CSV table of C-alpha atoms in Angstrom, one decimal:
chain,number,residue,atom,x,y,z
A,1,MET,CA,99.7,62.1,99.8
A,2,ILE,CA,98.6,65.2,98.0
A,3,LYS,CA,96.0,65.9,100.7
A,4,LYS,CA,98.7,65.8,103.4
A,5,HIS,CA,100.8,68.3,101.5
A,6,LEU,CA,97.8,70.5,101.0
A,7,ILE,CA,97.0,70.4,104.7
A,8,VAL,CA,100.5,71.3,105.6
A,9,ILE,CA,100.6,74.2,103.2
A,10,LEU,CA,97.3,75.5,104.4
A,11,THR,CA,98.3,75.2,108.0
A,12,ILE,CA,101.5,77.1,107.4
A,13,SER,CA,99.6,79.8,105.4
A,14,ILE,CA,97.1,80.2,108.2
A,15,PHE,CA,99.8,80.4,110.8
A,16,LEU,CA,101.7,83.1,108.8
A,17,SER,CA,98.5,85.1,108.3
A,18,CYS,CA,97.8,85.0,112.0
A,19,GLN,CA,101.3,86.0,112.8
A,20,GLN,CA,101.0,89.0,110.5
A,21,VAL,CA,97.7,90.0,112.2
A,22,ILE,CA,99.3,89.7,115.6
A,23,GLU,CA,102.3,91.8,114.6
A,24,LYS,CA,100.1,94.5,113.1
A,25,ALA,CA,97.9,94.6,116.2
A,26,ALA,CA,101.0,94.8,118.4
A,27,ASP,CA,102.3,97.7,116.3
A,28,LYS,CA,98.9,99.5,116.6
A,29,ILE,CA,98.9,99.1,120.4
A,30,VAL,CA,102.3,100.6,120.7
A,31,GLU,CA,101.3,103.5,118.5
A,32,GLU,CA,98.2,104.2,120.6
A,33,LYS,CA,100.2,104.0,123.8
A,34,GLN,CA,102.6,106.7,122.6
A,35,GLU,CA,99.7,109.0,122.0
A,36,LEU,CA,98.3,108.8,125.5
A,37,ILE,CA,98.6,112.0,127.5
A,38,GLY,CA,98.7,111.8,131.3
A,39,ASN,CA,100.8,111.5,134.4
A,40,TYR,CA,102.1,108.7,136.6
A,41,HIS,CA,100.8,108.9,140.2
A,42,THR,CA,102.2,107.1,143.2
A,43,ILE,CA,100.0,105.3,145.7
A,44,LYS,CA,102.5,105.6,148.6
A,45,SER,CA,100.8,103.1,150.9
A,46,GLU,CA,101.1,100.3,148.3
A,47,ASN,CA,104.3,101.6,146.6
A,48,ILE,CA,102.6,101.5,143.2
A,49,LYS,CA,102.8,103.9,140.3
A,50,ILE,CA,99.8,104.1,138.1
A,51,PHE,CA,99.3,106.0,134.8
A,52,LEU,CA,96.2,108.1,134.7
A,53,PRO,CA,95.1,109.9,131.5
A,54,GLN,CA,94.9,113.7,131.5
A,55,GLU,CA,91.1,113.5,131.5
A,56,PHE,CA,91.0,111.5,134.8
A,57,LYS,CA,89.1,113.3,137.6
A,58,TYR,CA,89.1,112.0,141.2
A,59,ILE,CA,85.7,111.6,142.6
A,60,PRO,CA,85.2,111.0,146.3
A,61,SER,CA,83.1,107.9,147.1
A,62,LYS,CA,80.2,109.9,148.6
A,63,GLU,CA,80.0,112.0,145.4
A,64,TYR,CA,80.2,108.8,143.3
A,65,ILE,CA,77.3,107.3,145.3
A,66,ASN,CA,75.3,110.4,144.7
A,67,TYR,CA,76.1,110.3,141.0
A,68,ILE,CA,75.1,106.6,140.5
A,69,SER,CA,71.9,107.2,142.6
A,70,LYS,CA,70.7,109.5,139.8
A,71,SER,CA,70.3,106.4,137.6
A,72,LYS,CA,66.8,105.0,137.1
A,73,ASP,CA,68.1,101.4,137.0
A,74,THR,CA,68.0,100.1,140.6
A,75,PHE,CA,69.9,97.0,139.7
A,76,ILE,CA,72.9,99.1,138.5
A,77,ILE,CA,72.6,101.3,141.6
A,78,ASN,CA,72.7,98.4,144.0
A,79,ALA,CA,75.4,96.6,142.1
A,80,GLU,CA,77.7,99.6,142.1
A,81,LYS,CA,77.0,100.3,145.8
A,82,ASN,CA,77.9,96.7,146.6
A,83,ARG,CA,81.0,96.8,144.4
A,84,LEU,CA,82.1,100.0,146.1
A,85,GLU,CA,81.6,98.4,149.6
A,86,LEU,CA,83.6,95.4,148.5
A,87,VAL,CA,86.5,97.6,147.3
A,88,LYS,CA,86.5,99.6,150.5
A,89,ASN,CA,86.5,96.5,152.7
A,90,SER,CA,89.0,94.5,150.7
A,91,GLU,CA,92.6,94.5,151.9
């Protein structure tokens, strides 16, 4: 009987501790979101607004391919080229 009470008390304690961690994490996320500096941009063809940080810089795909081609890791180069092609061809 005592073991059952102990298990219930421990379970409730763990649940409350987890709940406090979740609340603190949520508060931290909200604080960090408020500190972001940037602008919302509209993708007219899709009627979507997207938030981009102030540091965001648009890079045309040809320039991106040239940039990744400077890497010495051929696996990364090929993977990124394939990923870029998939994004281009996806609807």
